[in-house]
Amino acid sequence: MKKKLLAILLVMSFGLTFLPIPAHADVLKEGLPEVAGASYAVIDGDSCDVLFGKKYDQTFDPQTLVQMMTAVLIIEKGNLKDTVTAPEMPAAINSGNTVFLRKNEEFKLSRLLEAILTYNANDAAYAAAVHIGGSEEKFIDMMNAEAKNLGMTNTEFKSVYGGAKGQKSTAHDMALLAAKASSLEKYVSLTLKPTMNWNGEMFAHDNIPNANGFQQIMEDGVGLKLSNQKGPKTDKIHLAASYTKGGRTVVAVIADADSEAGVYVDAETLLNYGMDHTKSMKLISKNTPLASLTLAGGQRLRVAAQKNYSVTTINDNSIRPEVRTEIDDLDLPIKKGDVVGQIKAGTGQKATSVPLIALDDVKKPVNWWKAAAILLLLLYLALFIARIYYRSKRRKTPPRRPGKARRQPPRALKHAAGRPGPGPRRPLPANPSGGSESGRRSLENRVREERNRRTYTIHREYPGDDR
């Protein structure tokens, strides 16, 4: 378990209401417009709060709406300048719009993205997915992982371009995906193109009309994706659209509508109603200090939200947003950008958690007593090792070199020099006999004569001396 820091002082930068957060509720519940679709969801594009809806947790096969996720991943994971070589196409590709890509035909990834968003081209989506993911299966795994990140809890993708067995989603989940798509400038700019030109080996046309006609119905609206496939298993229409006004975006998804013209009118009605009867309140600003923590050693740590967060209320609602801040048990050191807690906020829909991150680096405090003890121990060890080293060096006797004469002790040298006291030394007389018997007798005679001479000299200098 993490060791909890007890010395924490939370100083909030602004007033927040710390109340329980509602689990799941729509902002608007009464007087809602009637639409023909079996289910629909209208959400705020920033907070993703559900403004209102009908049976939006009911599952259906999103069909061509899956291309929204394909396009989002192409923009975020791919390089639009890449050259894509078309692979072998599956037969199911022909169930919807195509640009008739031939195997090994080459196009820029940006052109394939345009064909997906403007013309709903199944083969363009398949070729781009295989290029980025390596295979359709691996790209589908990427789609499902991104769905989880977006909170699409009731979605399972099985195709990169259209309908598939076992594939499911809900109007609410598709609205979350549509909100993500509407935040991407590249995505929106391509969906707003009225026409597209294509020059392929098997398909070449100019001014191909946009497959999504929602822009023709709602001037400021954006038709994010339309699914209008007709077949033995489905003849229903699905639409994802958005509307931006005054810097705020509202997103609507309608599932299982009966006609294309009808779904456009219904989408316009829903978007206008959501924009006119609700308001968005920015509650948390990214990287703006929310709290100041006092940690061990008196160190200060500022925390802030990792991203912006807004809540949505009805226009005449004066209730303050409900917010709860939670600080984790912290371990030092802490680096700038580390997640240290979360702030939970929400009105109208289930609570949303926004990570709290550190704005400062906090070092682990130094234990000076421990540091001093370690330093003294190291010093003692150094002295102990040095003492042992010098003792061993003194005891070590250098080996005697063979053939070298041993040095005579000082007394022997003094006697050999022939002087009774200090003074300049005389050199020893040479031994002319080279160590023979006669030579030794001669040396003894000379030494005797020298002693007699010295005795005579001393008696002359000191006549009263008894020596």
Tab-separated table of C-alpha atoms in Angstrom:
chain	number	residue	atom	x	y	z
A	1	MET	CA	0.000	0.000	0.000
A	2	LYS	CA	1.118	3.490	-0.675
A	3	LYS	CA	2.241	5.393	2.350
A	4	LYS	CA	-0.197	8.177	2.949
A	5	LEU	CA	1.152	11.640	3.536
A	6	LEU	CA	-0.586	13.019	6.583
A	7	ALA	CA	0.500	16.629	6.211
A	8	ILE	CA	-1.822	17.632	3.381
A	9	LEU	CA	-3.615	20.963	3.349
A	10	LEU	CA	-6.111	21.407	0.530
A	11	VAL	CA	-6.650	25.013	-0.470
A	12	MET	CA	-9.239	25.305	-3.246
A	13	SER	CA	-8.769	28.122	-5.734
A	14	PHE	CA	-12.490	28.642	-6.216
A	15	GLY	CA	-15.738	27.645	-4.593
A	16	LEU	CA	-17.107	24.204	-5.479
A	17	THR	CA	-20.150	22.411	-4.169
A	18	PHE	CA	-19.188	19.021	-2.713
A	19	LEU	CA	-22.371	17.004	-3.154
A	20	PRO	CA	-23.258	13.495	-4.338
A	21	ILE	CA	-23.253	13.218	-8.120
A	22	PRO	CA	-26.317	11.876	-9.969
A	23	ALA	CA	-25.766	8.540	-11.688
A	24	HIS	CA	-27.560	9.059	-15.023
A	25	ALA	CA	-30.130	11.665	-16.107
A	26	ASP	CA	-31.069	13.727	-19.138
A	27	VAL	CA	-30.919	17.503	-18.977
A	28	LEU	CA	-34.322	17.802	-20.688
A	29	LYS	CA	-37.149	15.389	-19.937
A	30	GLU	CA	-40.407	17.080	-20.911
A	31	GLY	CA	-41.824	18.663	-24.044
A	32	LEU	CA	-39.404	16.846	-26.323
A	33	PRO	CA	-39.884	16.871	-30.113
A	34	GLU	CA	-41.276	13.810	-31.850
A	35	VAL	CA	-39.080	12.044	-34.408
A	36	ALA	CA	-39.609	8.968	-36.561
A	37	GLY	CA	-36.420	7.111	-35.616
A	38	ALA	CA	-36.568	4.079	-33.332
A	39	SER	CA	-33.924	5.608	-31.064
A	40	TYR	CA	-31.914	8.797	-30.886
A	41	ALA	CA	-29.544	10.714	-28.647
A	42	VAL	CA	-28.685	14.402	-28.471
A	43	ILE	CA	-25.561	15.315	-26.492
A	44	ASP	CA	-23.379	18.332	-25.824
A	45	GLY	CA	-20.285	18.148	-28.023
A	46	ASP	CA	-17.911	19.315	-25.272
A	47	SER	CA	-19.135	17.696	-22.054
A	48	CYS	CA	-20.878	14.760	-23.804
A	49	ASP	CA	-23.789	15.215	-21.382
A	50	VAL	CA	-27.019	13.747	-22.745
A	51	LEU	CA	-29.387	16.630	-23.403
A	52	PHE	CA	-32.312	14.352	-24.215
A	53	GLY	CA	-33.127	11.254	-26.235
A	54	LYS	CA	-35.232	8.159	-26.759
A	55	LYS	CA	-34.176	4.557	-26.179
A	56	TYR	CA	-30.586	5.607	-26.792
A	57	ASP	CA	-29.180	2.510	-25.041
A	58	GLN	CA	-31.012	0.194	-27.454
A	59	THR	CA	-28.518	-1.703	-29.645
A	60	PHE	CA	-28.510	-1.796	-33.445
A	61	ASP	CA	-26.021	-2.469	-36.263
A	62	PRO	CA	-24.557	0.948	-37.126
A	63	GLN	CA	-23.779	-0.122	-40.713
A	64	THR	CA	-21.909	2.676	-42.529
A	65	LEU	CA	-21.685	4.766	-39.339
A	66	VAL	CA	-18.657	2.617	-38.448
A	67	GLN	CA	-16.748	4.617	-41.053
A	68	MET	CA	-16.717	7.494	-38.553
A	69	MET	CA	-14.361	5.478	-36.349
A	70	THR	CA	-12.313	4.397	-39.375
A	71	ALA	CA	-11.873	8.035	-40.427
A	72	VAL	CA	-11.018	9.194	-36.890
A	73	LEU	CA	-8.238	6.605	-36.625
A	74	ILE	CA	-6.919	7.451	-40.100
A	75	ILE	CA	-6.586	11.096	-39.053
A	76	GLU	CA	-5.057	10.374	-35.651
A	77	LYS	CA	-2.936	7.286	-36.386
A	78	GLY	CA	-2.068	7.542	-40.065
A	79	ASN	CA	0.156	9.740	-42.213
A	80	LEU	CA	-2.046	11.354	-44.854
A	81	LYS	CA	0.964	11.707	-47.155
A	82	ASP	CA	1.470	7.934	-47.307
A	83	THR	CA	0.980	6.104	-50.596
A	84	VAL	CA	-1.463	3.231	-50.144
A	85	THR	CA	-1.419	0.144	-52.354
A	86	ALA	CA	-4.900	-1.336	-52.659
A	87	PRO	CA	-5.161	-4.941	-51.385
A	88	GLU	CA	-7.467	-7.691	-52.629
A	89	MET	CA	-11.012	-6.584	-51.813
A	90	PRO	CA	-13.595	-8.832	-50.097
A	91	ALA	CA	-16.837	-9.465	-51.946
A	92	ALA	CA	-18.922	-7.722	-49.245
A	93	ILE	CA	-17.345	-4.403	-50.271
A	94	ASN	CA	-19.867	-4.079	-53.074
A	95	SER	CA	-22.804	-3.811	-50.659
A	96	GLY	CA	-22.342	-0.027	-50.541
A	97	ASN	CA	-20.606	2.828	-52.348
A	98	THR	CA	-17.176	2.117	-53.842
A	99	VAL	CA	-14.604	3.851	-56.028
A	100	PHE	CA	-13.729	0.463	-57.617
A	101	LEU	CA	-10.147	0.188	-56.429
A	102	ARG	CA	-8.150	-2.463	-58.295
A	103	LYS	CA	-5.570	-4.615	-56.553
A	104	ASN	CA	-2.170	-2.835	-56.402
A	105	GLU	CA	-3.699	0.469	-57.479
A	106	GLU	CA	-2.032	3.322	-55.579
A	107	PHE	CA	-3.543	6.404	-53.964
A	108	LYS	CA	-2.492	8.827	-51.262
A	109	LEU	CA	-4.063	8.128	-47.880
A	110	SER	CA	-5.527	11.643	-47.923
A	111	ARG	CA	-7.472	10.799	-51.097
A	112	LEU	CA	-8.863	7.627	-49.558
A	113	LEU	CA	-9.964	9.622	-46.505
A	114	GLU	CA	-11.771	12.048	-48.806
A	115	ALA	CA	-13.555	9.142	-50.528
A	116	ILE	CA	-14.646	7.793	-47.115
A	117	LEU	CA	-16.006	11.074	-45.746
A	118	THR	CA	-17.476	12.490	-48.938
A	119	TYR	CA	-18.694	9.384	-50.735
A	120	ASN	CA	-18.903	6.621	-48.062
A	121	ALA	CA	-16.541	4.486	-50.191
A	122	ASN	CA	-16.301	1.013	-48.650
A	123	ASP	CA	-13.193	-0.044	-50.583
A	124	ALA	CA	-11.366	3.178	-49.651
A	125	ALA	CA	-12.087	2.462	-45.963
A	126	TYR	CA	-10.875	-1.139	-46.312
A	127	ALA	CA	-7.639	-0.180	-48.135
A	128	ALA	CA	-6.816	2.557	-45.600
A	129	ALA	CA	-7.530	0.249	-42.653
A	130	VAL	CA	-5.277	-2.527	-43.978
A	131	HIS	CA	-2.512	0.024	-44.655
A	132	ILE	CA	-2.569	1.391	-41.092
A	133	GLY	CA	-3.390	-1.743	-39.137
A	134	GLY	CA	-1.659	-4.349	-41.269
A	135	SER	CA	-4.943	-6.247	-41.625
A	136	GLU	CA	-8.638	-5.578	-41.203
A	137	GLU	CA	-8.705	-7.646	-37.989
A	138	LYS	CA	-5.931	-5.622	-36.365
A	139	PHE	CA	-7.549	-2.362	-37.379
A	140	ILE	CA	-10.863	-3.530	-35.893
A	141	ASP	CA	-8.984	-4.155	-32.641
A	142	MET	CA	-7.806	-0.542	-32.795
A	143	MET	CA	-11.402	0.593	-33.357
A	144	ASN	CA	-12.689	-1.303	-30.326
A	145	ALA	CA	-9.840	-0.003	-28.166
A	146	GLU	CA	-10.669	3.576	-29.150
A	147	ALA	CA	-14.364	2.918	-28.494
A	148	LYS	CA	-13.451	1.888	-24.951
A	149	ASN	CA	-11.422	5.073	-24.503
A	150	LEU	CA	-14.407	7.160	-25.604
A	151	GLY	CA	-16.750	5.438	-23.150
A	152	MET	CA	-18.676	3.520	-25.803
A	153	THR	CA	-19.575	0.695	-23.427
A	154	ASN	CA	-22.236	-0.949	-25.610
A	155	THR	CA	-20.302	-1.028	-28.871
A	156	GLU	CA	-18.473	-3.853	-30.645
A	157	PHE	CA	-17.100	-3.251	-34.110
A	158	LYS	CA	-16.786	-6.122	-36.591
A	159	SER	CA	-16.157	-4.180	-39.805
A	160	VAL	CA	-14.175	-1.158	-40.946
A	161	TYR	CA	-16.694	0.014	-43.555
A	162	GLY	CA	-20.228	-1.340	-42.988
A	163	GLY	CA	-22.588	-3.888	-41.513
A	164	ALA	CA	-21.348	-7.200	-40.115
A	165	LYS	CA	-22.672	-10.149	-38.148
A	166	GLY	CA	-22.402	-9.601	-34.401
A	167	GLN	CA	-21.690	-5.882	-34.759
A	168	LYS	CA	-23.585	-3.604	-32.385
A	169	SER	CA	-23.766	-0.112	-30.961
A	170	THR	CA	-26.290	2.362	-29.548
A	171	ALA	CA	-27.434	5.854	-30.436
A	172	HIS	CA	-25.682	7.149	-27.318
A	173	ASP	CA	-22.379	5.445	-28.156
A	174	MET	CA	-22.510	6.659	-31.740
A	175	ALA	CA	-23.166	10.180	-30.437
A	176	LEU	CA	-19.976	9.968	-28.360
A	177	LEU	CA	-18.083	8.964	-31.505
A	178	ALA	CA	-19.750	11.741	-33.512
A	179	ALA	CA	-18.673	14.269	-30.849
A	180	LYS	CA	-15.081	13.084	-31.272
A	181	ALA	CA	-15.328	13.355	-35.067
A	182	SER	CA	-16.829	16.858	-34.874
A	183	SER	CA	-13.784	18.019	-32.888
A	184	LEU	CA	-11.396	17.115	-35.755
A	185	GLU	CA	-11.007	19.956	-38.241
A	186	LYS	CA	-9.851	17.644	-41.047
A	187	TYR	CA	-12.880	15.414	-40.595
A	188	VAL	CA	-15.371	18.294	-40.686
A	189	SER	CA	-13.765	20.025	-43.680
A	190	LEU	CA	-14.024	16.875	-45.836
A	191	THR	CA	-17.608	16.081	-44.856
A	192	LEU	CA	-18.621	19.603	-45.870
A	193	LYS	CA	-17.293	19.222	-49.429
A	194	PRO	CA	-20.299	19.286	-51.787
A	195	THR	CA	-18.566	17.230	-54.481
A	196	MET	CA	-15.526	15.047	-55.098
A	197	ASN	CA	-13.404	14.289	-58.157
A	198	TRP	CA	-11.955	10.816	-58.637
A	199	ASN	CA	-9.545	9.563	-61.279
A	200	GLY	CA	-8.974	5.832	-60.843
A	201	GLU	CA	-8.174	3.007	-63.230
A	202	MET	CA	-11.733	1.658	-63.194
A	203	PHE	CA	-13.675	4.643	-61.878
A	204	ALA	CA	-13.134	8.237	-62.998
A	205	HIS	CA	-15.709	10.960	-62.461
A	206	ASP	CA	-15.827	14.659	-61.683
A	207	ASN	CA	-18.258	16.373	-59.348
A	208	ILE	CA	-19.395	13.246	-57.555
A	209	PRO	CA	-22.033	14.568	-55.072
A	210	ASN	CA	-21.560	14.242	-51.336
A	211	ALA	CA	-23.379	11.131	-50.132
A	212	ASN	CA	-24.661	13.036	-47.080
A	213	GLY	CA	-27.235	15.677	-47.995
A	214	PHE	CA	-27.782	17.062	-44.496
A	215	GLN	CA	-25.894	20.278	-45.280
A	216	GLN	CA	-28.504	21.073	-47.914
A	217	ILE	CA	-31.241	20.956	-45.257
A	218	MET	CA	-29.486	22.724	-42.358
A	219	GLU	CA	-27.161	25.457	-43.531
A	220	ASP	CA	-24.958	25.550	-40.403
A	221	GLY	CA	-25.203	21.819	-39.765
A	222	VAL	CA	-22.603	19.141	-40.493
A	223	GLY	CA	-23.619	15.736	-41.762
A	224	LEU	CA	-20.954	13.632	-40.053
A	225	LYS	CA	-22.047	10.290	-41.534
A	226	LEU	CA	-25.094	8.787	-43.217
A	227	SER	CA	-25.903	5.095	-43.501
A	228	ASN	CA	-28.524	4.420	-46.128
A	229	GLN	CA	-27.712	0.890	-47.240
A	230	LYS	CA	-30.598	-1.084	-48.622
A	231	GLY	CA	-30.679	-4.851	-48.504
A	232	PRO	CA	-32.576	-7.953	-47.465
A	233	LYS	CA	-31.521	-7.589	-43.827
A	234	THR	CA	-31.993	-3.842	-43.419
A	235	ASP	CA	-33.706	-0.954	-45.106
A	236	LYS	CA	-33.292	1.496	-42.227
A	237	ILE	CA	-31.334	4.756	-42.229
A	238	HIS	CA	-28.945	6.066	-39.578
A	239	LEU	CA	-27.572	9.611	-39.357
A	240	ALA	CA	-24.952	11.392	-37.256
A	241	ALA	CA	-24.941	15.202	-37.444
A	242	SER	CA	-23.737	18.233	-35.512
A	243	TYR	CA	-24.527	21.921	-35.154
A	244	THR	CA	-22.135	24.613	-33.898
A	245	LYS	CA	-23.232	28.026	-32.656
A	246	GLY	CA	-21.382	30.571	-30.520
A	247	GLY	CA	-18.477	28.206	-29.956
A	248	ARG	CA	-20.739	25.426	-28.672
A	249	THR	CA	-21.460	22.161	-30.525
A	250	VAL	CA	-24.502	19.913	-30.190
A	251	VAL	CA	-24.456	16.393	-31.670
A	252	ALA	CA	-27.396	14.157	-32.663
A	253	VAL	CA	-27.592	10.538	-33.793
A	254	ILE	CA	-30.791	8.973	-35.110
A	255	ALA	CA	-31.029	5.207	-35.632
A	256	ASP	CA	-33.470	3.157	-37.667
A	257	ALA	CA	-35.258	5.975	-39.461
A	258	ASP	CA	-37.598	5.211	-42.357
A	259	SER	CA	-36.529	7.757	-44.991
A	260	GLU	CA	-33.526	9.888	-45.825
A	261	ALA	CA	-35.536	13.079	-46.220
A	262	GLY	CA	-37.319	12.468	-42.939
A	263	VAL	CA	-34.133	11.802	-40.980
A	264	TYR	CA	-32.630	15.098	-42.188
A	265	VAL	CA	-35.647	17.078	-40.973
A	266	ASP	CA	-35.722	15.232	-37.655
A	267	ALA	CA	-32.005	15.822	-37.087
A	268	GLU	CA	-32.400	19.558	-37.715
A	269	THR	CA	-35.270	19.674	-35.226
A	270	LEU	CA	-33.321	17.848	-32.537
A	271	LEU	CA	-30.169	19.956	-32.936
A	272	ASN	CA	-32.067	23.253	-32.785
A	273	TYR	CA	-34.061	22.135	-29.759
A	274	GLY	CA	-30.953	21.053	-27.891
A	275	MET	CA	-29.105	24.283	-28.679
A	276	ASP	CA	-32.037	26.552	-27.740
A	277	HIS	CA	-33.144	24.875	-24.497
A	278	THR	CA	-29.785	24.105	-22.839
A	279	LYS	CA	-26.584	25.904	-21.997
A	280	SER	CA	-23.028	24.768	-21.426
A	281	MET	CA	-21.023	25.951	-18.410
A	282	LYS	CA	-17.267	25.602	-18.435
A	283	LEU	CA	-16.423	24.221	-15.019
A	284	ILE	CA	-12.772	23.227	-15.228
A	285	SER	CA	-10.002	24.759	-17.311
A	286	LYS	CA	-7.000	22.720	-18.323
A	287	ASN	CA	-3.759	23.473	-16.417
A	288	THR	CA	-5.441	26.109	-14.217
A	289	PRO	CA	-4.446	25.526	-10.553
A	290	LEU	CA	-7.368	24.102	-8.590
A	291	ALA	CA	-5.705	23.321	-5.299
A	292	SER	CA	-2.502	23.750	-3.342
A	293	LEU	CA	-1.213	20.874	-1.225
A	294	THR	CA	1.258	21.213	1.651
A	295	LEU	CA	3.366	18.059	1.770
A	296	ALA	CA	6.070	16.714	4.064
A	297	GLY	CA	8.841	19.200	4.766
A	298	GLY	CA	6.585	22.150	3.977
A	299	GLN	CA	6.832	21.628	0.222
A	300	ARG	CA	3.932	22.982	-1.850
A	301	LEU	CA	2.261	21.168	-4.726
A	302	ARG	CA	-0.220	22.788	-7.085
A	303	VAL	CA	-2.690	20.543	-8.908
A	304	ALA	CA	-4.816	21.181	-11.989
A	305	ALA	CA	-7.214	19.379	-14.304
A	306	GLN	CA	-5.646	17.436	-17.164
A	307	LYS	CA	-8.303	18.668	-19.610
A	308	ASN	CA	-11.153	21.138	-19.924
A	309	TYR	CA	-14.541	20.100	-18.614
A	310	SER	CA	-17.964	21.647	-19.113
A	311	VAL	CA	-21.370	20.758	-17.731
A	312	THR	CA	-24.716	21.320	-19.348
A	313	THR	CA	-27.930	22.568	-17.758
A	314	ILE	CA	-31.263	23.873	-18.929
A	315	ASN	CA	-31.342	27.584	-19.661
A	316	ASP	CA	-33.251	28.586	-16.524
A	317	ASN	CA	-31.410	26.250	-14.175
A	318	SER	CA	-29.604	28.122	-11.383
A	319	ILE	CA	-28.329	25.044	-9.479
A	320	ARG	CA	-24.560	24.972	-9.155
A	321	PRO	CA	-22.728	22.011	-10.671
A	322	GLU	CA	-22.019	19.130	-8.340
A	323	VAL	CA	-18.309	18.454	-7.887
A	324	ARG	CA	-16.178	16.156	-5.763
A	325	THR	CA	-12.390	16.338	-5.590
A	326	GLU	CA	-10.334	13.299	-4.571
A	327	ILE	CA	-6.607	13.350	-3.794
A	328	ASP	CA	-4.747	10.048	-3.978
A	329	ASP	CA	-2.376	8.751	-1.318
A	330	LEU	CA	0.887	10.257	-2.495
A	331	ASP	CA	4.456	9.000	-2.502
A	332	LEU	CA	7.391	11.352	-2.946
A	333	PRO	CA	9.076	12.258	-5.196
A	334	ILE	CA	6.391	13.642	-7.532
A	335	LYS	CA	7.134	14.830	-11.063
A	336	LYS	CA	5.324	17.550	-12.949
A	337	GLY	CA	2.488	15.960	-14.941
A	338	ASP	CA	1.984	12.979	-12.594
A	339	VAL	CA	-1.651	12.118	-11.854
A	340	VAL	CA	-2.312	12.833	-8.164
A	341	GLY	CA	-6.094	12.519	-7.974
A	342	GLN	CA	-9.306	13.222	-9.820
A	343	ILE	CA	-12.166	15.650	-9.882
A	344	LYS	CA	-15.645	14.236	-10.482
A	345	ALA	CA	-18.316	16.508	-11.809
A	346	GLY	CA	-21.590	16.291	-13.641
A	347	THR	CA	-25.173	17.332	-13.988
A	348	GLY	CA	-27.666	15.644	-16.219
A	349	GLN	CA	-25.544	12.600	-17.039
A	350	LYS	CA	-23.405	10.203	-15.082
A	351	ALA	CA	-20.401	11.662	-13.342
A	352	THR	CA	-17.307	12.323	-15.391
A	353	SER	CA	-13.862	11.945	-13.848
A	354	VAL	CA	-11.141	14.369	-14.892
A	355	PRO	CA	-7.584	13.496	-13.766
A	356	LEU	CA	-5.775	15.944	-11.497
A	357	ILE	CA	-2.116	16.390	-12.396
A	358	ALA	CA	0.840	17.934	-10.582
A	359	LEU	CA	2.016	21.332	-11.784
A	360	ASP	CA	5.266	21.192	-9.781
A	361	ASP	CA	8.123	18.835	-9.049
A	362	VAL	CA	8.279	17.754	-5.404
A	363	LYS	CA	11.456	16.111	-4.146
A	364	LYS	CA	11.683	13.543	-1.410
A	365	PRO	CA	12.792	15.344	1.797
A	366	VAL	CA	16.328	14.620	3.012
A	367	ASN	CA	16.721	12.813	6.365
A	368	TRP	CA	19.723	14.740	7.695
A	369	TRP	CA	20.221	12.510	10.762
A	370	LYS	CA	20.388	9.467	8.563
A	371	ALA	CA	22.690	11.227	6.097
A	372	ALA	CA	25.054	12.304	8.917
A	373	ALA	CA	25.128	8.772	10.364
A	374	ILE	CA	25.994	7.304	6.966
A	375	LEU	CA	28.730	9.908	6.454
A	376	LEU	CA	30.320	9.145	9.841
A	377	LEU	CA	30.177	5.422	9.153
A	378	LEU	CA	31.921	5.896	5.806
A	379	LEU	CA	34.584	8.075	7.431
A	380	TYR	CA	35.218	5.457	10.145
A	381	LEU	CA	35.531	2.702	7.549
A	382	ALA	CA	37.973	4.812	5.531
A	383	LEU	CA	40.172	5.433	8.564
A	384	PHE	CA	40.050	1.773	9.599
A	385	ILE	CA	41.111	0.610	6.123
A	386	ALA	CA	43.909	3.205	5.976
A	387	ARG	CA	45.254	2.098	9.363
A	388	ILE	CA	45.355	-1.544	8.321
A	389	TYR	CA	47.083	-0.612	5.078
A	390	TYR	CA	49.903	1.397	6.691
A	391	ARG	CA	50.501	-1.239	9.365
A	392	SER	CA	50.940	-3.939	6.776
A	393	LYS	CA	53.278	-1.678	4.822
A	394	ARG	CA	55.547	-1.095	7.850
A	395	ARG	CA	55.780	-4.764	8.683
A	396	LYS	CA	56.789	-5.715	5.229
A	397	THR	CA	60.645	-6.147	4.972
A	398	PRO	CA	62.192	-5.670	1.562
A	399	PRO	CA	64.124	-8.758	0.364
A	400	ARG	CA	67.989	-8.661	0.565
A	401	ARG	CA	69.692	-8.377	-2.750
A	402	PRO	CA	72.143	-11.250	-3.402
A	403	GLY	CA	75.902	-10.312	-3.396
A	404	LYS	CA	75.451	-6.972	-1.678
A	405	ALA	CA	77.571	-6.349	1.462
A	406	ARG	CA	75.634	-5.779	4.646
A	407	ARG	CA	75.838	-2.275	5.946
A	408	GLN	CA	77.977	-1.942	9.097
A	409	PRO	CA	76.418	-0.531	12.243
A	410	PRO	CA	77.392	3.053	13.182
A	411	ARG	CA	79.811	1.943	16.024
A	412	ALA	CA	81.799	-0.326	13.727
A	413	LEU	CA	82.053	2.455	11.163
A	414	LYS	CA	83.289	4.853	13.837
A	415	HIS	CA	85.955	2.404	14.998
A	416	ALA	CA	87.032	1.601	11.450
A	417	ALA	CA	87.492	5.284	10.715
A	418	GLY	CA	90.085	5.445	13.575
A	419	ARG	CA	88.650	8.516	15.324
A	420	PRO	CA	87.644	8.856	18.976
A	421	GLY	CA	85.031	11.498	18.351
A	422	PRO	CA	83.166	13.445	15.734
A	423	GLY	CA	85.092	15.040	12.929
A	424	PRO	CA	86.081	14.333	9.373
A	425	ARG	CA	86.565	10.654	8.765
A	426	ARG	CA	89.808	9.214	7.437
A	427	PRO	CA	89.741	6.565	4.799
A	428	LEU	CA	90.692	3.083	5.899
A	429	PRO	CA	94.236	2.105	4.928
A	430	ALA	CA	94.405	-0.162	1.954
A	431	ASN	CA	95.183	-3.811	2.515
A	432	PRO	CA	98.099	-4.500	0.231
A	433	SER	CA	98.280	-8.181	1.116
A	434	GLY	CA	94.820	-8.866	-0.218
A	435	GLY	CA	93.845	-10.652	3.021
A	436	SER	CA	96.971	-12.933	3.381
A	437	GLU	CA	98.641	-13.884	6.704
A	438	SER	CA	101.569	-11.548	6.155
A	439	GLY	CA	99.189	-8.776	5.222
A	440	ARG	CA	97.268	-9.154	8.463
A	441	ARG	CA	100.523	-9.024	10.526
A	442	SER	CA	101.570	-5.911	8.662
A	443	LEU	CA	98.154	-4.322	9.350
A	444	GLU	CA	98.372	-5.197	13.055
A	445	ASN	CA	101.851	-3.619	13.298
A	446	ARG	CA	100.657	-0.428	11.648
A	447	VAL	CA	97.617	-0.252	13.958
A	448	ARG	CA	99.910	-0.756	17.008
A	449	GLU	CA	102.250	1.965	15.792
A	450	GLU	CA	99.303	4.305	15.210
A	451	ARG	CA	98.015	3.719	18.760
A	452	ASN	CA	101.475	4.367	20.216
A	453	ARG	CA	101.757	7.517	18.162
A	454	ARG	CA	98.427	8.796	19.391
A	455	THR	CA	99.338	7.974	22.991
A	456	TYR	CA	102.622	9.848	22.644
A	457	THR	CA	100.844	12.838	21.093
A	458	ILE	CA	98.274	12.985	23.882
A	459	HIS	CA	101.038	12.857	26.564
A	460	ARG	CA	102.848	15.686	24.855
A	461	GLU	CA	99.709	17.866	24.700
A	462	TYR	CA	98.598	17.004	28.212
A	463	PRO	CA	101.732	16.240	30.281
A	464	GLY	CA	99.847	16.018	33.581
A	465	ASP	CA	97.520	13.306	32.323
A	466	ASP	CA	98.071	9.799	33.765
A	467	ARG	CA	96.929	8.075	30.656
